[in-house]
Coordinates of C-alpha atoms and ligand atoms in Angstrom, one line a residue:
M1476 CA 78.3 80.4 108.8
N1477 CA 76.9 83.2 107.2
E1478 CA 75.7 84.9 110.7
F1479 CA 78.2 86.2 113.3
V1480 CA 77.3 86.4 116.9
V1481 CA 78.8 88.8 119.4
S1482 CA 78.2 89.2 123.0
G1483 CA 79.2 92.7 124.1
P1484 CA 80.5 94.6 125.6
L1485 CA 83.6 93.4 125.1
A1486 CA 87.2 94.9 126.0
L1487 CA 89.9 94.9 123.3
R1488 CA 93.5 94.7 124.5
G1489 CA 97.0 93.8 123.1
H1490 CA 98.2 94.1 119.8
L1491 CA 97.4 93.2 116.2
R1492 CA 98.7 93.2 112.5
V1493 CA 95.9 93.4 110.0
P1494 CA 96.4 92.0 106.5
G1495 CA 98.3 94.0 103.9
D1496 CA 96.7 96.9 102.3
K1497 CA 94.0 95.8 99.7
G1498 CA 94.6 99.2 97.4
I1499 CA 98.4 98.5 97.3
S1500 CA 98.0 94.8 96.8
H1501 CA 96.0 95.5 93.7
R1502 CA 98.4 97.8 92.2
A1503 CA 101.4 95.6 93.0
L1504 CA 99.8 92.7 91.2
F1505 CA 99.0 94.7 88.0
L1506 CA 102.2 96.4 87.7
A1507 CA 104.2 93.2 88.5
A1508 CA 102.4 91.4 86.0
A1509 CA 103.3 94.2 83.3
A1510 CA 106.9 94.6 84.7
E1511 CA 110.2 93.3 83.0
G1512 CA 111.0 90.3 84.9
R1513 CA 110.1 88.6 88.3
S1514 CA 108.7 90.9 91.1
V1515 CA 108.0 89.8 94.9
V1516 CA 105.1 91.1 96.6
R1517 CA 105.1 90.3 100.4
N1518 CA 102.2 90.6 102.9
L1519 CA 99.6 90.5 100.0
A1520 CA 96.1 91.3 100.9
T1521 CA 94.2 88.0 101.6
G1522 CA 90.8 89.0 100.8
A1523 CA 88.4 88.0 97.6
D1524 CA 88.8 91.3 96.0
V1525 CA 92.9 91.0 95.6
A1526 CA 92.1 87.4 94.7
S1527 CA 89.9 88.6 91.7
T1528 CA 93.0 90.8 90.6
R1529 CA 95.3 88.1 91.1
A1530 CA 93.0 85.7 88.9
L1531 CA 92.7 88.6 86.1
V1532 CA 96.4 88.8 85.7
E1533 CA 96.9 85.1 85.5
A1534 CA 94.1 84.9 82.9
L1535 CA 96.3 87.3 81.0
G1536 CA 99.2 84.5 81.1
T1537 CA 101.2 85.7 84.2
R1538 CA 102.6 83.5 86.4
V1539 CA 101.9 84.1 89.8
T1540 CA 103.4 81.6 92.7
D1541 CA 102.9 81.5 96.3
S1542 CA 105.7 81.1 98.3
E1543 CA 106.4 80.8 102.2
P1544 CA 105.3 82.8 104.2
K1545 CA 101.9 82.2 102.6
S1546 CA 101.3 85.9 101.8
E1547 CA 104.2 86.3 99.6
V1548 CA 103.8 85.7 95.8
R1549 CA 106.3 85.9 92.9
V1550 CA 105.1 87.3 89.7
Q1551 CA 106.7 86.6 86.5
G1552 CA 106.0 89.7 84.3
G1553 CA 106.9 89.8 80.6
G1554 CA 106.7 93.5 80.0
W1555 CA 103.3 95.1 78.7
N1556 CA 103.8 92.9 75.5
G1557 CA 104.0 89.7 77.4
L1558 CA 100.3 89.9 78.5
R1559 CA 97.9 87.8 76.4
E1560 CA 94.4 87.7 75.1
P1561 CA 92.3 85.9 77.7
S1562 CA 90.5 82.8 76.5
G1563 CA 87.5 83.5 79.1
V1564 CA 85.7 86.1 80.8
L1565 CA 87.5 88.1 83.4
D1566 CA 85.5 87.7 86.6
C1567 CA 86.1 90.7 88.9
G1568 CA 83.9 89.3 91.5
N1569 CA 82.8 92.0 93.9
S1570 CA 85.7 94.2 93.4
G1571 CA 85.4 97.6 91.9
T1572 CA 89.1 98.2 91.8
T1573 CA 89.8 95.2 89.8
A1574 CA 87.2 96.0 87.3
R1575 CA 88.2 99.8 87.0
L1576 CA 91.8 99.4 87.1
G1577 CA 91.5 96.4 85.1
L1578 CA 90.0 98.5 82.2
G1579 CA 92.7 101.1 82.2
Y1580 CA 95.2 98.3 82.1
L1581 CA 93.7 96.5 79.1
A1582 CA 93.0 99.6 77.3
G1583 CA 96.5 99.8 75.7
R1584 CA 96.7 96.1 75.1
P1585 CA 95.9 95.0 71.3
F1586 CA 93.3 92.3 71.9
H1587 CA 89.7 91.7 73.3
A1588 CA 88.6 90.9 76.8
V1589 CA 85.3 90.7 78.6
L1590 CA 85.1 91.8 82.3
A1591 CA 82.1 90.6 84.4
G1592 CA 81.4 90.9 88.1
D1593 CA 78.9 89.8 90.8
A1594 CA 75.4 91.3 91.1
S1595 CA 76.8 94.3 93.2
L1596 CA 79.4 95.1 91.0
S1597 CA 77.4 94.9 87.9
R1598 CA 75.3 97.7 89.4
R1599 CA 78.1 100.1 90.0
P1600 CA 79.0 103.0 87.5
M1601 CA 81.8 102.4 85.2
R1602 CA 81.2 105.1 82.7
R1603 CA 83.7 107.2 84.8
V1604 CA 86.5 105.2 83.7
V1605 CA 84.9 104.1 80.1
E1606 CA 84.6 107.3 78.7
P1607 CA 88.0 108.8 79.4
L1608 CA 89.5 105.5 78.3
R1609 CA 87.6 105.8 74.9
T1610 CA 89.1 109.2 74.4
L1611 CA 92.5 107.7 74.7
G1612 CA 91.4 105.2 72.0
A1613 CA 90.1 102.1 73.8
H1614 CA 87.1 100.5 72.2
I1615 CA 84.9 99.5 75.2
D1616 CA 81.0 98.5 75.0
G1617 CA 78.8 96.9 77.3
R1618 CA 75.2 97.4 79.1
G1619 CA 74.1 100.8 79.4
G1620 CA 76.1 102.2 77.0
G1621 CA 79.3 101.1 78.4
D1622 CA 78.2 102.1 82.3
H1623 CA 77.8 98.5 83.6
L1624 CA 79.5 95.2 83.5
P1625 CA 79.5 93.0 81.8
L1626 CA 82.0 95.1 79.5
S1627 CA 83.7 94.2 76.3
I1628 CA 87.2 95.9 75.5
R1629 CA 89.4 96.0 72.9
G1630 CA 92.5 97.9 73.4
G1631 CA 95.0 99.2 71.0
E1632 CA 97.0 102.3 70.3
L1633 CA 96.4 105.0 72.7
S1634 CA 97.2 108.9 72.4
G1635 CA 97.8 110.7 75.8
A1636 CA 95.2 113.1 76.9
R1637 CA 94.4 115.6 79.7
F1638 CA 91.6 114.8 81.8
E1639 CA 89.7 116.9 84.5
L1640 CA 88.0 114.5 86.7
P1641 CA 84.4 115.3 88.1
V1642 CA 84.9 113.1 91.2
A1643 CA 88.1 112.7 93.1
S1644 CA 88.5 108.9 92.7
A1645 CA 91.8 107.1 93.1
Q1646 CA 90.4 104.2 91.0
V1647 CA 89.5 106.5 87.9
K1648 CA 92.9 108.2 88.3
T1649 CA 94.6 105.1 88.5
A1650 CA 92.9 103.6 85.5
L1651 CA 94.0 106.5 83.4
L1652 CA 97.6 106.3 84.8
F1653 CA 97.7 102.7 83.7
A1654 CA 96.5 103.5 80.2
G1655 CA 98.8 106.6 80.0
L1656 CA 101.9 104.1 80.6
Q1657 CA 101.0 102.5 77.5
A1658 CA 100.0 105.8 75.4
S1659 CA 102.1 108.0 73.2
G1660 CA 102.6 111.3 74.6
T1661 CA 101.6 112.5 77.9
T1662 CA 98.5 111.7 79.9
E1663 CA 97.6 114.0 82.4
V1664 CA 94.9 113.5 85.2
V1665 CA 93.6 116.5 87.2
S1666 CA 91.6 115.6 90.3
P1667 CA 89.1 118.1 91.9
A1668 CA 90.4 117.1 95.4
R1669 CA 93.2 114.8 97.0
S1670 CA 92.6 111.0 96.7
R1671 CA 94.8 108.2 97.6
D1672 CA 97.9 108.3 95.8
H1673 CA 99.1 104.7 96.0
T1674 CA 99.7 104.6 92.2
E1675 CA 101.8 107.5 92.1
R1676 CA 104.1 106.3 95.1
M1677 CA 104.4 102.9 93.6
L1678 CA 105.4 104.1 90.1
R1679 CA 108.0 106.4 91.6
A1680 CA 109.5 103.8 93.9
V1681 CA 110.1 101.4 91.2
G1682 CA 111.6 104.1 89.0
V1683 CA 108.9 105.0 86.5
P1684 CA 108.6 108.8 85.9
V1685 CA 105.5 110.4 87.3
T1686 CA 105.2 114.1 87.9
E1687 CA 102.9 115.8 90.3
S1688 CA 101.8 119.3 91.1
G1689 CA 98.9 120.0 93.3
Q1690 CA 96.2 117.7 92.1
T1691 CA 97.6 116.9 88.8
V1692 CA 99.5 113.8 87.8
R1693 CA 101.3 113.1 84.5
V1694 CA 102.8 110.1 83.1
G1695 CA 104.0 109.0 79.7
A1696 CA 104.9 105.5 78.1
A1697 CA 106.9 103.7 80.1
S1698 CA 108.1 100.0 80.8
I1699 CA 108.3 98.8 84.3
P1700 CA 111.3 97.5 86.0
A1701 CA 110.8 94.4 88.2
F1702 CA 110.2 95.2 91.9
E1703 CA 110.1 93.9 95.5
V1704 CA 107.2 95.3 97.9
D1705 CA 106.4 95.0 101.5
V1706 CA 102.6 95.6 101.7
P1707 CA 102.0 97.5 104.8
G1708 CA 98.7 96.8 106.8
D1709 CA 95.5 98.0 105.7
P1710 CA 94.5 101.0 107.6
S1711 CA 90.8 100.8 106.5
S1712 CA 90.7 97.3 108.2
A1713 CA 92.6 98.6 111.2
A1714 CA 89.9 101.3 111.4
F1715 CA 87.4 98.7 112.6
F1716 CA 89.5 97.5 115.6
L1717 CA 90.6 101.1 116.4
V1718 CA 86.8 102.3 116.7
A1719 CA 86.0 99.1 118.7
A1720 CA 88.7 99.7 121.0
L1721 CA 87.4 103.4 121.6
I1722 CA 83.8 102.5 122.2
A1723 CA 84.4 99.4 124.2
P1724 CA 85.0 99.6 127.9
S1725 CA 88.8 99.2 129.5
S1726 CA 90.4 98.9 125.9
E1727 CA 93.8 99.6 124.7
L1728 CA 94.9 98.3 121.4
E1729 CA 98.0 98.6 119.2
I1730 CA 97.7 97.9 115.4
E1731 CA 101.3 97.4 114.1
G1732 CA 102.6 97.5 110.6
V1733 CA 100.0 99.5 109.4
S1734 CA 100.2 102.0 106.5
L1735 CA 100.4 105.6 107.6
N1736 CA 99.9 107.1 104.1
P1737 CA 98.3 110.5 104.8
T1738 CA 95.7 110.2 102.2
R1739 CA 94.4 106.9 104.2
I1740 CA 94.5 107.9 107.5
A1741 CA 92.6 110.9 107.9
F1742 CA 90.1 108.9 109.8
V1743 CA 92.3 109.3 112.8
D1744 CA 91.9 113.1 112.5
V1745 CA 88.2 112.7 112.5
L1746 CA 88.3 110.6 115.5
R1747 CA 90.5 113.0 117.4
R1748 CA 88.4 115.8 116.6
M1749 CA 85.5 113.4 118.5
G1750 CA 87.7 113.4 121.4
A1751 CA 89.3 110.0 120.7
D1752 CA 92.6 109.0 122.4
V1753 CA 94.4 107.8 119.3
E1754 CA 98.4 107.9 119.0
V1755 CA 100.2 107.2 115.6
V1756 CA 103.7 106.1 115.9
P1757 CA 105.8 106.1 112.4
G1758 CA 107.9 103.0 111.9
G1759 CA 109.5 103.2 108.5
E1760 CA 108.7 103.2 104.7
S1761 CA 108.3 100.5 101.9
C1762 CA 108.1 101.1 98.4
G1763 CA 107.4 105.0 99.0
E1764 CA 104.5 104.0 101.6
P1765 CA 105.0 105.0 105.0
W1766 CA 104.0 102.5 107.9
G1767 CA 103.8 102.5 111.8
T1768 CA 101.6 101.7 114.8
I1769 CA 98.3 103.2 115.8
V1770 CA 97.2 102.8 119.4
A1771 CA 93.5 103.6 120.6
R1772 CA 92.1 103.6 124.0
T1773 CA 88.5 103.9 125.3
S1774 CA 87.4 107.5 125.1
V1775 CA 84.5 109.8 125.5
L1776 CA 83.5 110.7 122.1
G1777 CA 81.4 113.8 120.8
G1778 CA 79.7 114.5 117.5
T1779 CA 81.8 116.1 114.5
L1780 CA 81.0 117.5 110.9
I1781 CA 83.0 115.4 108.2
E1782 CA 82.7 117.2 104.9
G1783 CA 84.4 118.5 101.8
P1784 CA 88.0 117.6 100.8
E1785 CA 88.2 115.2 103.8
I1786 CA 85.5 112.9 102.3
P1787 CA 87.6 111.1 99.6
L1788 CA 90.3 110.5 102.3
V1789 CA 87.9 108.8 104.5
I1790 CA 85.4 107.4 102.0
D1791 CA 85.9 103.8 103.2
E1792 CA 86.0 104.4 106.9
L1793 CA 82.6 106.3 106.7
P1794 CA 80.6 103.3 108.1
V1795 CA 82.8 102.6 111.0
L1796 CA 83.1 106.5 111.7
A1797 CA 79.3 106.3 111.7
V1798 CA 79.3 103.8 114.2
A1799 CA 81.8 106.0 116.4
A1800 CA 79.2 108.7 116.0
A1801 CA 76.4 106.5 117.2
F1802 CA 78.4 106.1 120.3
A1803 CA 79.1 109.8 120.8
E1804 CA 77.4 112.6 122.5
G1805 CA 75.7 115.0 120.3
E1806 CA 75.3 115.2 116.4
T1807 CA 77.5 114.0 113.7
E1808 CA 77.0 115.1 110.2
I1809 CA 78.6 113.6 107.0
R1810 CA 78.1 115.7 103.9
D1811 CA 79.5 115.6 100.4
A1812 CA 79.6 112.1 100.4
E1813 CA 77.3 110.9 97.4
E1814 CA 80.1 108.6 96.3
L1815 CA 78.9 106.5 99.5
A1816 CA 75.8 105.6 97.7
V1817 CA 77.6 103.9 94.9
K1818 CA 80.0 101.5 96.8
E1819 CA 79.6 97.8 97.4
T1820 CA 76.0 98.8 98.5
N1821 CA 74.4 101.9 99.1
R1822 CA 76.3 102.7 102.1
I1823 CA 74.1 105.8 102.8
G1824 CA 71.0 103.7 103.0
A1825 CA 72.5 100.6 104.7
V1826 CA 74.3 102.2 107.6
T1827 CA 71.2 104.6 108.3
Q1828 CA 68.9 101.4 108.4
E1829 CA 71.4 99.4 110.7
L1830 CA 71.9 102.4 113.0
S1831 CA 68.2 102.9 113.3
Q1832 CA 68.1 99.2 113.9
M1833 CA 70.3 99.8 117.1
G1834 CA 68.0 102.5 118.3
V1835 CA 70.0 105.4 117.1
E1836 CA 68.5 108.3 115.3
A1837 CA 69.9 108.4 111.9
E1838 CA 68.7 110.3 108.9
A1839 CA 69.9 109.4 105.2
R1840 CA 70.5 112.6 103.2
R1841 CA 71.3 112.6 99.2
D1842 CA 75.0 113.3 100.0
G1843 CA 75.4 111.7 103.6
L1844 CA 74.0 111.3 106.8
L1845 CA 73.0 113.0 110.2
I1846 CA 73.5 110.8 113.2
R1847 CA 72.3 111.7 116.8
G1848 CA 74.5 109.9 119.1
G1849 CA 72.9 107.8 121.9
H1850 CA 73.0 104.5 123.6
P1851 CA 72.9 101.9 120.7
V1852 CA 71.2 98.5 121.8
A1853 CA 72.1 95.1 120.6
G1854 CA 70.0 93.4 118.1
R1855 CA 69.8 91.8 114.7
F1856 CA 72.0 93.6 112.0
K1857 CA 72.5 92.9 108.2
S1858 CA 75.5 93.4 106.2
H1859 CA 73.7 94.1 103.0
G1860 CA 76.3 91.9 101.3
D1861 CA 78.9 94.7 102.1
H1862 CA 82.0 93.7 103.8
R1863 CA 82.7 97.1 105.7
V1864 CA 78.9 97.2 106.7
A1865 CA 79.4 93.8 108.1
M1866 CA 82.3 94.8 110.1
A1867 CA 81.0 98.1 111.3
A1868 CA 78.0 96.2 112.6
V1869 CA 80.3 94.0 114.5
V1870 CA 82.1 96.9 115.9
A1871 CA 78.7 98.5 117.3
A1872 CA 77.9 95.1 118.8
L1873 CA 80.9 95.0 120.7
G1874 CA 80.1 98.2 122.4
C1875 CA 76.4 97.3 123.1
Q1876 CA 75.3 95.3 126.2
G1877 CA 73.8 91.8 125.3
E1878 CA 73.9 89.6 122.1
S1879 CA 73.8 90.7 118.5
R1880 CA 73.7 88.8 115.3
I1881 CA 75.4 89.9 112.3
Q1882 CA 73.6 88.3 109.3
G1883 CA 75.3 88.1 105.9
W1884 CA 78.7 87.8 107.6
R1885 CA 80.2 86.0 104.7
A1886 CA 80.7 89.3 102.8
V1887 CA 83.8 89.9 105.2
G1888 CA 85.8 87.6 103.0
V1889 CA 86.0 90.4 100.5
S1890 CA 88.5 92.3 102.4
Y1891 CA 89.3 90.6 105.7
P1892 CA 88.8 86.9 106.0
E1893 CA 90.6 86.8 109.1
F1894 CA 88.3 89.3 111.2
A1895 CA 86.9 86.8 113.4
D1896 CA 90.1 85.3 114.4
H1897 CA 91.9 88.5 115.1
L1898 CA 88.9 89.6 117.2
A1899 CA 89.2 86.7 119.2
L1900 CA 92.8 87.3 119.6
V1901 CA 92.4 90.8 121.2
T1902 CA 89.3 90.0 123.1
R1903 CA 90.5 87.2 125.0
S1904 CA 90.0 87.8 128.9
Ligands
LIG2616 C1 90.2 102.5 95.9 C2 89.7 103.9 95.9 C3 88.3 104.2 96.7 C4 87.9 103.2 97.5 C5 88.0 101.9 97.1 C6 89.6 101.5 96.7 C7 91.5 102.4 95.3 O1 87.2 104.4 95.5 O2 86.5 103.4 98.0 O3 87.7 100.9 98.2 O4 92.1 101.3 95.6 O5 91.9 103.2 94.5 P1 87.1 105.6 94.6 O6 88.6 106.0 94.2 O7 86.3 104.9 93.5 O8 86.6 106.6 95.4

């Protein structure tokens, strides 16, 4: 079914575990495939994006086997030199992380590969990774001078360099670190603001030297020892349920075993500023990543300003934070978020359109949105082929009186195929 029907309002109660973090899962698969020996990744993310990365490393000759429980995989790495030239096109599907990290990964391999993706991914900018990878020594060509998939890459001998990134992008930073692990000398990446740091944490946890000072990260050529990792729950997936619990009546919801990486849970600070009753309870640490429980209870929300260095830390949560803003008293302004326009869809346009469809005053800006909170009404909403827009629309529908229909629901499979089943678990009366 490509439509999801919600009859709101619905209270959310109880506890839930969301699937493994998507960003950590991609990195674990890439690094395990290049590691020396067999690695084990537990609680691997279940969506189509991570399946694209798995298929990519398998196409490079890596054996990945499922074991019980189902979300545990064993990855037989043969070192960087064990990776082989693929015989077919590497299909990255809808996954920007597969494509960008994949380019950095392949930049140092002495063979040819072609990366392609779906219509959405083929529109997304790749020059941001292609140009610095060319500087390191990789040969990359493709549409728009190499800005768009399909891209052809011939990797080879790389020499480390220093990069000052124009945007705070963890994908670009990681692509360069993956290339830097295969380059002679030192590769140094300077970000203009803090971005998610899963790569740095994972490398350090498995014993690969990484140095960090402020927003500068440095790596040199290194082999990767085999490792085991328990991937914590994805906070970006948890955010949908947490916001739903805040805006739906009589709700109290606990998300357990979720990543508490500070570069990923800044949305909790934003929600607290809006008056949300959200509690964070630390649990432990796995492979350098802190995890724990987040609890949310029905709250009266007010508007806020989200801007500047906070933006890269909440970039994937902005669609659902916009929904929280739609249910809040007063104005919420999102600034400095031009990156939102080049995600799976133009999320500035898509979110503005869907909020307007709910009767909420929303204005699209070049670098964000202005939202005047009000009383959203149920209706027909669209996913715009974007998993996070689809889930944000469901969250809004949960807070509205009456029946809503979310069209293009299948997009949810990109990051959270179990979303509907999990929603049923916590909305049982
Ligand atoms: C990601 C980084 C972010 C985020 C994306 C996943 C990652 O993209 O939006 O969903 O895993 O590194 P950018 O780093 O390009 O902003």
